[in-house]
Short mmCIF file of C-alpha atoms and ligand atoms in Angstrom, two decimals:
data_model
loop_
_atom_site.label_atom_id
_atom_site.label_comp_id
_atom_site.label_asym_id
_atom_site.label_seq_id
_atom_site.Cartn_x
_atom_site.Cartn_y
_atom_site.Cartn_z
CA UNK A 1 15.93 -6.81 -1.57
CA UNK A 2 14.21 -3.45 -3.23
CA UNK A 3 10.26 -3.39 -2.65
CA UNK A 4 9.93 -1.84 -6.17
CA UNK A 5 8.37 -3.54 -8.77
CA UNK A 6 10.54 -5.05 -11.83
CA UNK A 7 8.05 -3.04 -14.58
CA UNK A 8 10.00 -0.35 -13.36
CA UNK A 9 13.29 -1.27 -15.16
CA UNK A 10 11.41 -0.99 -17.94
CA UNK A 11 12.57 3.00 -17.43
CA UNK A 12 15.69 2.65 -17.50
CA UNK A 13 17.05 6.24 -16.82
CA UNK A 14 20.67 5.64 -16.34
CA UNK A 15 21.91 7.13 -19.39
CA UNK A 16 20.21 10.68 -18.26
CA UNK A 17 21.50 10.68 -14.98
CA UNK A 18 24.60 12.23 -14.74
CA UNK A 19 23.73 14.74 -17.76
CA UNK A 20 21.09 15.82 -15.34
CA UNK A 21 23.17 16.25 -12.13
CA UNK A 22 25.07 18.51 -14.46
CA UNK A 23 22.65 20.45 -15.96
CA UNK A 24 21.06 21.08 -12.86
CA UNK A 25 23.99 22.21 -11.12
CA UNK A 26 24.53 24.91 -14.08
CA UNK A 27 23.51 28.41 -12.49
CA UNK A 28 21.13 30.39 -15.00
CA UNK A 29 21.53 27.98 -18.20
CA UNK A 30 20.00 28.34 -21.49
CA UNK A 31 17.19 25.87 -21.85
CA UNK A 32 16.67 24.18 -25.13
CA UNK A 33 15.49 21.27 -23.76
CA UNK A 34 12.03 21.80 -22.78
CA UNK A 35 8.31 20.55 -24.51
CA UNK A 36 6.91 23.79 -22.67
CA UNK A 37 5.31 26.59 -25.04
CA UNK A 38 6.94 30.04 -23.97
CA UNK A 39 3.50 31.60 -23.61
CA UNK A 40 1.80 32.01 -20.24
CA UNK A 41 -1.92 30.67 -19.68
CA UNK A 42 -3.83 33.23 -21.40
CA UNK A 43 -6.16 35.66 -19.11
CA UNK A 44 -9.50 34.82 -20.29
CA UNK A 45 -8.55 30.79 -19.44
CA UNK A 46 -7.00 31.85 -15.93
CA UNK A 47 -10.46 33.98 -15.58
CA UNK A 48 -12.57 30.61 -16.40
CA UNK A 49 -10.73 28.86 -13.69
CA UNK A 50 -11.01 31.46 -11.45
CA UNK A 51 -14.52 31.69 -11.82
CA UNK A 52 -14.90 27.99 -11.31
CA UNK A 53 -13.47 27.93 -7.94
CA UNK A 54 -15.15 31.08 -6.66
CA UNK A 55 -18.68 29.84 -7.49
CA UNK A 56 -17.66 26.46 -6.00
CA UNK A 57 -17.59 23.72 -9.08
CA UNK A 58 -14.60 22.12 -7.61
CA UNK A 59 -16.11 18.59 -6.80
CA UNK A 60 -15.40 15.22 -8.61
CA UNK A 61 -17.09 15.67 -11.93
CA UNK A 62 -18.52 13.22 -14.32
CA UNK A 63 -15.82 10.52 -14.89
CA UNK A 64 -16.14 11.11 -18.87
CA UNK A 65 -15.93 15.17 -18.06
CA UNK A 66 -18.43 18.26 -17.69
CA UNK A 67 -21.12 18.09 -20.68
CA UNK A 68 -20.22 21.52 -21.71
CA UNK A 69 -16.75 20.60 -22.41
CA UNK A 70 -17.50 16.98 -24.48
CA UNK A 71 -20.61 19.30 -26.34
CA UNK A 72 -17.25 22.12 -27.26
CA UNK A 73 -14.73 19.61 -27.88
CA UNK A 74 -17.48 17.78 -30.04
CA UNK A 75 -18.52 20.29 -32.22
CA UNK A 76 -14.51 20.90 -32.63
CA UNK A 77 -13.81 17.19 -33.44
CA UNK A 78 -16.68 17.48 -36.03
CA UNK A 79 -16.23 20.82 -37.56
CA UNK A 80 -12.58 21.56 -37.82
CA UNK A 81 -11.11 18.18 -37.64
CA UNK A 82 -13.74 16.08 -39.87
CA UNK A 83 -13.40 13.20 -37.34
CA UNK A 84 -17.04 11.96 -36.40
CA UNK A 85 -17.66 12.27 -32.68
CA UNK A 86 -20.57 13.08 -30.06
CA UNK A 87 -20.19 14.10 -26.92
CA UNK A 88 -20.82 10.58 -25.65
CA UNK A 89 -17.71 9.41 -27.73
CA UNK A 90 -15.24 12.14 -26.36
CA UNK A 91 -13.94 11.84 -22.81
CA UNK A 92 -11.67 14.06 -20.56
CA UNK A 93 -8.40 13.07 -19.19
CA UNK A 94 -5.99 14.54 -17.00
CA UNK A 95 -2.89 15.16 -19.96
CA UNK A 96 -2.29 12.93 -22.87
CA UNK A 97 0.35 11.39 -21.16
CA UNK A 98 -2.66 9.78 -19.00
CA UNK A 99 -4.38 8.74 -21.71
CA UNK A 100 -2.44 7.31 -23.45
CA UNK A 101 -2.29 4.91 -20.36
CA UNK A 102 -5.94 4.33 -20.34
CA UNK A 103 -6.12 3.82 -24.21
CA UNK A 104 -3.31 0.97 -23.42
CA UNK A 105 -5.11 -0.23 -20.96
CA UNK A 106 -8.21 -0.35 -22.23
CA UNK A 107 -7.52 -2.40 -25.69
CA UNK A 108 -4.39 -4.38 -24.99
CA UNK A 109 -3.57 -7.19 -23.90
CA UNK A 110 0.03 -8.86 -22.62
CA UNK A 111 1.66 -10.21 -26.07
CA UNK A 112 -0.35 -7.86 -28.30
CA UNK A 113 2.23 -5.74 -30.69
CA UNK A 114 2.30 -1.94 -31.13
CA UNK A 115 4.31 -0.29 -34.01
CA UNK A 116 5.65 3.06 -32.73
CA UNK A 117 7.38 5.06 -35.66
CA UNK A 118 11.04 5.53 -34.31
CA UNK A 119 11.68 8.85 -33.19
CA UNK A 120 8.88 8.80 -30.98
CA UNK A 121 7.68 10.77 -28.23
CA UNK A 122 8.95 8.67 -24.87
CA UNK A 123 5.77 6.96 -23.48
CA UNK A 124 4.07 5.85 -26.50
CA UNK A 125 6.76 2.76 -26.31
CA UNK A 126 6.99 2.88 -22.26
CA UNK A 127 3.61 2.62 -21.27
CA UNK A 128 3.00 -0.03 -24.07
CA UNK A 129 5.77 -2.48 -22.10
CA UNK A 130 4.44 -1.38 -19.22
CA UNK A 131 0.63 -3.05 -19.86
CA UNK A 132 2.82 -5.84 -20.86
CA UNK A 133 2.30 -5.60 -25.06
CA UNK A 134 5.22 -5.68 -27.50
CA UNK A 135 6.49 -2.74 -28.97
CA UNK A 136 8.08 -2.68 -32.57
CA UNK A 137 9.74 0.04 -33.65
CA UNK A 138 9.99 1.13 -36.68
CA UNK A 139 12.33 3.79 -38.49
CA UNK A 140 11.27 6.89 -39.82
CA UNK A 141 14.79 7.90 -40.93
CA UNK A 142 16.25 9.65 -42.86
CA UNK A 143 13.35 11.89 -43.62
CA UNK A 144 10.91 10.86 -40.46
CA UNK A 145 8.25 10.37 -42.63
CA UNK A 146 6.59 6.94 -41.93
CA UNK A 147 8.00 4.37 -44.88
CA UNK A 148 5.20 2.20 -46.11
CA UNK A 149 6.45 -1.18 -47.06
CA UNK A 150 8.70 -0.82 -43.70
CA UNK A 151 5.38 -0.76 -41.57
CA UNK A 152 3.89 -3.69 -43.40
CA UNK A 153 6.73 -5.84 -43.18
CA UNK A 154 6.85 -5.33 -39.11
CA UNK A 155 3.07 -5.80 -39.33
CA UNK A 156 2.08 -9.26 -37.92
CA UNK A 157 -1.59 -10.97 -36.91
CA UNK A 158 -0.66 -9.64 -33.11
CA UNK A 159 -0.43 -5.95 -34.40
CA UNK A 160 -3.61 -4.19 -32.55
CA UNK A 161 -2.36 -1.00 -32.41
CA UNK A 162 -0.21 1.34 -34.66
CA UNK A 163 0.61 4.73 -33.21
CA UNK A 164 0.65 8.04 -34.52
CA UNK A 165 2.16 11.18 -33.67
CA UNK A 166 2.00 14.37 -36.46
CA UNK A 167 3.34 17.46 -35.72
CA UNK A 168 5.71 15.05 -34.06
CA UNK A 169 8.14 15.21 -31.29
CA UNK A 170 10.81 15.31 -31.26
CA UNK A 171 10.98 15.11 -35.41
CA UNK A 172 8.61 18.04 -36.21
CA UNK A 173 7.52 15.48 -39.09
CA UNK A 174 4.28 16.50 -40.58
CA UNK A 175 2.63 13.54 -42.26
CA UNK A 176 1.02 14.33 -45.38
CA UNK A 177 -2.45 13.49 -46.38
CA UNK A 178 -1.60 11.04 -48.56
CA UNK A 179 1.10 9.07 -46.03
CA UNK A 180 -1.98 9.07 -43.18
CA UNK A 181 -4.50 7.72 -46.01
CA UNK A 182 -2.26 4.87 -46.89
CA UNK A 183 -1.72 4.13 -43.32
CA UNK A 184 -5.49 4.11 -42.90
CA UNK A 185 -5.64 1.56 -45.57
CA UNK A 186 -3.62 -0.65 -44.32
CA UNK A 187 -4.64 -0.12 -40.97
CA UNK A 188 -7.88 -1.20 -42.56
CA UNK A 189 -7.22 -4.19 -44.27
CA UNK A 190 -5.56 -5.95 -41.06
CA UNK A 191 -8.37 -4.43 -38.97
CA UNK A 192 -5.54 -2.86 -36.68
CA UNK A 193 -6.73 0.48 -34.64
CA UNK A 194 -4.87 4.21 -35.00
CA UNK A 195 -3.81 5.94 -32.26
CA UNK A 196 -3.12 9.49 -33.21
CA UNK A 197 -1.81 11.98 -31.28
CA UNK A 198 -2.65 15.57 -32.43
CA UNK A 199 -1.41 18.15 -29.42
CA UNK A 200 0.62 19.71 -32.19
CA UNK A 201 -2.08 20.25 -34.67
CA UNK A 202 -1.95 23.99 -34.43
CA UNK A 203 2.05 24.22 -34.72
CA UNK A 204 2.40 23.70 -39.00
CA UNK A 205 4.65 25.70 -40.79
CA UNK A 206 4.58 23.50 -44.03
CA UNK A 207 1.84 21.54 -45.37
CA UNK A 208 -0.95 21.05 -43.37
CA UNK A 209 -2.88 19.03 -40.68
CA UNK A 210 -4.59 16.29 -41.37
CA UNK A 211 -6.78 14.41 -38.81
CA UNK A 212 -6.36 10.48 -39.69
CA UNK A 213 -9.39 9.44 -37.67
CA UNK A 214 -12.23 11.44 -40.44
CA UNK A 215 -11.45 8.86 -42.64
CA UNK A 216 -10.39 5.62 -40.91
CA UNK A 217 -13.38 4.95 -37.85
CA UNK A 218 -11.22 2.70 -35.76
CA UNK A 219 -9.24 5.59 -35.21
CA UNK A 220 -8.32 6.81 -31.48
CA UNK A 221 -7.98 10.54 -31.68
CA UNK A 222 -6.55 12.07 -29.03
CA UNK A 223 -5.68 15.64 -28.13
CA UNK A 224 -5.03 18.56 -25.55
CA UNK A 225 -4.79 22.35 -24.14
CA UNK A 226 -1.49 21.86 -23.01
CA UNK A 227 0.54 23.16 -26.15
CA UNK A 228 -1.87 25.36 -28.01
CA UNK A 229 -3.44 27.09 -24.85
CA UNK A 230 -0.13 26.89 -22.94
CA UNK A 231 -1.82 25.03 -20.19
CA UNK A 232 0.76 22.37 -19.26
CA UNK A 233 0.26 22.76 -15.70
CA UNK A 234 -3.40 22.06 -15.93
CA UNK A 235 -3.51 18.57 -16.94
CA UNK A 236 -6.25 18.78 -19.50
CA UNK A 237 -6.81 16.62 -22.58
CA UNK A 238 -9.67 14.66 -24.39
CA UNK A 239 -9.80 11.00 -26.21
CA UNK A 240 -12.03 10.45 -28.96
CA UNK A 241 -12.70 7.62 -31.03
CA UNK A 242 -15.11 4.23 -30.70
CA UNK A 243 -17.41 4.17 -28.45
CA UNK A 244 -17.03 0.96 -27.11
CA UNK A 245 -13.55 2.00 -26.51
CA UNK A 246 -14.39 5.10 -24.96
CA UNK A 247 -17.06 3.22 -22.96
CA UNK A 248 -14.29 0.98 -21.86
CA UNK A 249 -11.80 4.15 -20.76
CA UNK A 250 -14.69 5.81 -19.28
CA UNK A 251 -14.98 2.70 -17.06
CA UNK A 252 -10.92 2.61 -16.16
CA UNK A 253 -11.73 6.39 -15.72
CA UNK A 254 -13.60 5.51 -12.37
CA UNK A 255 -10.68 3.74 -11.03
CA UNK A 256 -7.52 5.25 -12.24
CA UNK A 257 -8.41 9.27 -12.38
CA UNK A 258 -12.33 9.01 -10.77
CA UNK A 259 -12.52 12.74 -12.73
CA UNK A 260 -10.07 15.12 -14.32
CA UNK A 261 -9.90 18.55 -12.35
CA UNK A 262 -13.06 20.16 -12.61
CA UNK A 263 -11.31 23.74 -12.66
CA UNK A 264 -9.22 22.75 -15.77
CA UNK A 265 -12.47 21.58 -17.38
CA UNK A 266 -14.24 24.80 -16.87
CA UNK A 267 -10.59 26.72 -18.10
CA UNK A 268 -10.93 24.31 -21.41
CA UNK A 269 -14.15 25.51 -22.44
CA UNK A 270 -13.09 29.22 -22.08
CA UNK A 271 -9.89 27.99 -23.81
CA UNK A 272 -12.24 26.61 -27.05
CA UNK A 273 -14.19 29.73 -27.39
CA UNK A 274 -11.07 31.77 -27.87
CA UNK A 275 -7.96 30.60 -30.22
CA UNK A 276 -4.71 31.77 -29.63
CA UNK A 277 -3.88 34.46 -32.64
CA UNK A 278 -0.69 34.55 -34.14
CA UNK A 279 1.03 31.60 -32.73
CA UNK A 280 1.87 30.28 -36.11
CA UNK A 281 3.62 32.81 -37.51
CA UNK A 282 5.45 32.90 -34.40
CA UNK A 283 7.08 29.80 -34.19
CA UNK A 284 7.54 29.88 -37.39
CA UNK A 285 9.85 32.54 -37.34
CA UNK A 286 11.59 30.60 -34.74
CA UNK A 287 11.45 27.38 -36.64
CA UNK A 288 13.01 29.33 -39.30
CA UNK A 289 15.40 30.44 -37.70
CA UNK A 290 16.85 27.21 -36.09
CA UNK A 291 16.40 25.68 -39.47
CA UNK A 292 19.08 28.22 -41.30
CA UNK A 293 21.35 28.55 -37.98
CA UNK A 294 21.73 24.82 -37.85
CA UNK A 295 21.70 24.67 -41.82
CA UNK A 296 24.97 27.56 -41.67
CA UNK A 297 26.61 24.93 -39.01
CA UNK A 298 26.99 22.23 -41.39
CA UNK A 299 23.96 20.16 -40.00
CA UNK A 300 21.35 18.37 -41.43
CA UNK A 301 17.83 19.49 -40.63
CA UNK A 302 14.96 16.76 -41.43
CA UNK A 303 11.16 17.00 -40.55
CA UNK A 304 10.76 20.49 -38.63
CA UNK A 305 7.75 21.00 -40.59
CA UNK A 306 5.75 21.48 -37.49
CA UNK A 307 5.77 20.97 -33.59
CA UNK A 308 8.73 22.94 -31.66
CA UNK A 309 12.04 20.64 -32.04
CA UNK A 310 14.42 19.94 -34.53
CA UNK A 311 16.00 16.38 -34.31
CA UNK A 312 19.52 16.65 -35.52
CA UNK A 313 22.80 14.27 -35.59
CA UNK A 314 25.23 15.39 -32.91
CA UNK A 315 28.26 16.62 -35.13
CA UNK A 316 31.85 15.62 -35.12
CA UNK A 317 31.10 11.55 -34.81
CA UNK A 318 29.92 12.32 -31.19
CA UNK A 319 27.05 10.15 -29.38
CA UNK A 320 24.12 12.29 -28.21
CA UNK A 321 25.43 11.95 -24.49
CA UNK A 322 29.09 13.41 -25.13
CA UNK A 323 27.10 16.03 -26.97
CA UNK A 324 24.79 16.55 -23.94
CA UNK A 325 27.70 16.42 -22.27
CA UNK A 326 29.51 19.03 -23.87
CA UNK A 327 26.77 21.75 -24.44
CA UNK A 328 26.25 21.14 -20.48
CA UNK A 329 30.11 22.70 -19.98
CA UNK A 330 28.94 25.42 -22.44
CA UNK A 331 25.92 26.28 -20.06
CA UNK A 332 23.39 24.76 -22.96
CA UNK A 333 20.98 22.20 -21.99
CA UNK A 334 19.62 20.02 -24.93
CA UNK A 335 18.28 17.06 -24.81
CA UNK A 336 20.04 13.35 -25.82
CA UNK A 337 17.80 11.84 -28.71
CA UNK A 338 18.14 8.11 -27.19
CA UNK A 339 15.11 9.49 -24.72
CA UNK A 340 13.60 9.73 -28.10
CA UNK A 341 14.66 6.65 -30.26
CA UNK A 342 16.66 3.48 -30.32
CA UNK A 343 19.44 5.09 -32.53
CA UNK A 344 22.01 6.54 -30.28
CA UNK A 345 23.51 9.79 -32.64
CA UNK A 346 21.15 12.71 -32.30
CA UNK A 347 20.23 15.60 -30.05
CA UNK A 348 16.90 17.22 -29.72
CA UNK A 349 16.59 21.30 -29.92
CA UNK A 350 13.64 22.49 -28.76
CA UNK A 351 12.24 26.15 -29.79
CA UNK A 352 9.12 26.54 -27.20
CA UNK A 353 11.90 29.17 -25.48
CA UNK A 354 10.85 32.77 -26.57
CA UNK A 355 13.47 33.91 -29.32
CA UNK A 356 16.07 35.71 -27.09
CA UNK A 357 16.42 32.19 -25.16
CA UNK A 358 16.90 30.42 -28.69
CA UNK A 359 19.47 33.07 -30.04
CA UNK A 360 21.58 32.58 -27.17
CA UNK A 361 21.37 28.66 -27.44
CA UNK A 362 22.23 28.86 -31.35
CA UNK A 363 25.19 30.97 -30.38
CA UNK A 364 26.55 28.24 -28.02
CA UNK A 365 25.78 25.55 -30.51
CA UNK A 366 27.59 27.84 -33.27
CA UNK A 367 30.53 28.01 -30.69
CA UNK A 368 30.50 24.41 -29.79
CA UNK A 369 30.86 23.30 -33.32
CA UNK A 370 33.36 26.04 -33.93
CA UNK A 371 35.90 25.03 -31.08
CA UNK A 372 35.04 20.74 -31.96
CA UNK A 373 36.38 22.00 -35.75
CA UNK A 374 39.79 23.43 -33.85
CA UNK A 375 40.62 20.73 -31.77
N1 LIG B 1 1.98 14.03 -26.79
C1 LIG B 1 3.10 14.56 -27.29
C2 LIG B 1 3.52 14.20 -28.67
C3 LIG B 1 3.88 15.44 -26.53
O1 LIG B 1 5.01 15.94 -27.03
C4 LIG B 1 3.48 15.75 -25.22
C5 LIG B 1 4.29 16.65 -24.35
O2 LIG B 1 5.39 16.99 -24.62
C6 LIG B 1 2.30 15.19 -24.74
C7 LIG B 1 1.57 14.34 -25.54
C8 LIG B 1 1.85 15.48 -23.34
O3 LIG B 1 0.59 15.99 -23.30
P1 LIG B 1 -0.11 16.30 -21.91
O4 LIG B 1 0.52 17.53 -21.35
O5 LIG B 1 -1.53 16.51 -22.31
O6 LIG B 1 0.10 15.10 -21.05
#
């Protein structure tokens, strides 16, 4: 009998498995596959963290976070987001990825329904099982822009919790004013809370950002430094909305995490007081050119309007695995869009890889496609 507890079949991994003993048996492949930026940590961040350890603020801090980084993040929540906040109603978190676990646990309970917007990114619907609530999916296809009248119908009086994700992975959707504002409406009239997920907010090409939670309160806004500042490694991130919820994560905080790592924290506020320059016309010179290389092959190319992936159907009638499968032989490592969704047919390409890196993946792709045609 196994000692490991039956929650964890809720990650059922056996579809990945042998596309991952392949790919990482390929020697010097060309990564597509990866939600890492291709920047490094910038100096003046390193510098901050640096500086933290070598004047010794490397003890447990504050469960909700240093005040210097809730004052910055704050006055950033207020100023270019429009989302009220204080920095009593802001907390720090190791990653999003954690807190999305402490937002979970902090307002659900077992039989309460969230509506994730199928494709999704992969622990939004995970860690929702895992607390023991229901998760209902609902289809953003063909255009992965959330459909209206399809969230209301899968709406029911156990919906607490609707999740949002724009710039999304793995779609690159960007929502549109006008789609979050009708959410927030709706949201509003069956008293349901937001979650939305911003770590993408920097990374639009087309249209424009729009923060959900400056016009609908009950709105869970959460964010981090692992993207924008290239800080994956760090584990750095921030939740923002109600303070009774925050109160309650601040609280789960002392338990789960007891603080996030006081060196990241002091790297975050050097991160805020300097912006990355030129990252958007960067990737969107990448973005454009997946978008017309993929385009020129005969596929498809929804959302891609932001984030660092394009979501595509795997051509020639294959599933995503034999796909997988086949770009592993070619030395190509993508990634199978079941990870990402409930539908089975589609392949995620991601462009964080630095241009070079991409070029060569297109090229395979192009070839791929090319000998599929001739057989
Ligand atoms: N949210 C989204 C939509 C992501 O794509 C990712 C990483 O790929 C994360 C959160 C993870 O954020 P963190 O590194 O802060 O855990």
């Amino acid at each position: 009998m196994s000692f490991i507890a039956k929650r964890l079949d809720l990650f059922d991994s056996s579809d990945f498995r042998d596309a991952i003993k392949k790919q990482s048996a390929l020697n010097d492949p060309v990564d597509l596959s990866i939600g890492i930026p291709e920047e490094l940590t910038p100096e003046h961040i390193k510098a901050a963290g640096i500086r933290a350890i070598k004047e010794d603020k490397t003890k447990y801090t504050p469960s909700n976070g240093i005040p210097e980084l809730r004052q910055a993040l704050a006055y950033k929540l207020v100023t270019e987001n429009s989302v009220p906040c204080t920095p009593e109603s802001v907390t720090i978190v190791p990653g999003l990825t954690t807190g999305q676990l402490l937002v979970y646990l902090a307002v659900l309970d077992p039989g309460d329904e969230v509506i994730v917007f199928d494709p999704y990114y992969p622990p939004y619907p995970h860690l929702a099982s895992m607390v023991g609530a229901r998760v209902v999916y609902v289809s953003t296809l063909p255009t992965f822009q959330p459909d209206l009248a399809a969230l209301e119908a899968a709406m029911t009086d156990k919906t607490k919790l609707i999740v949002i994700n724009t710039p999304n992975n793995p779609s690159g959707a960007v929502y549109s004013r006008q789609t979050l504002e009708a959410i927030a409406k709706l949201a509003a009239r069956t008293n349901t809370l937001l979650i939305s997920d911003e770590i993408y907010e920097h990374f639009v090409y087309d249209g424009s950002h729009f923060s959900v939670g400056s016009i609908y309160p009950n709105t869970i806004t959460m964010n981090g430094f692992s993207k924008e500042h290239a800080m994956t490694g760090w584990r750095i991130g921030y939740v923002a909305g109600p303070q009774e919820i925050i109160n309650a994560i601040n609280e789960l905080q002392q338990y789960v995490v007891m603080s996030s790592s006081s060196i990241a924290q002091h790297a975050a506020v050097a991160a805020l007081k300097q912006k990355p320059t030129e990252l958007v016309s960067k990737y969107k010179a990448k973005r454009d050119l997946v978008v017309s290389r993929l385009q020129q092959l005969g596929f498809k190319v929804d959302g891609a309007q932001g984030a660092y992936y394009a979501f595509v159907k795997a051509p020639h009638g294959l599933t995503d695995v034999e796909f997988v499968d086949k770009a592993t032989q070619y030395g190509l490592i993508v990634v199978a869009g079941r990870a990402f969704s409930q539908l089975h047919g589609f392949i995620r390409i991601s462009y964080g890889a630095d241009i070079d890196v991409l070029r060569r993946g297109l090229d395979i792709i192009e070839q791929i496609t090319k000998d599929l045609s001739s057989s």
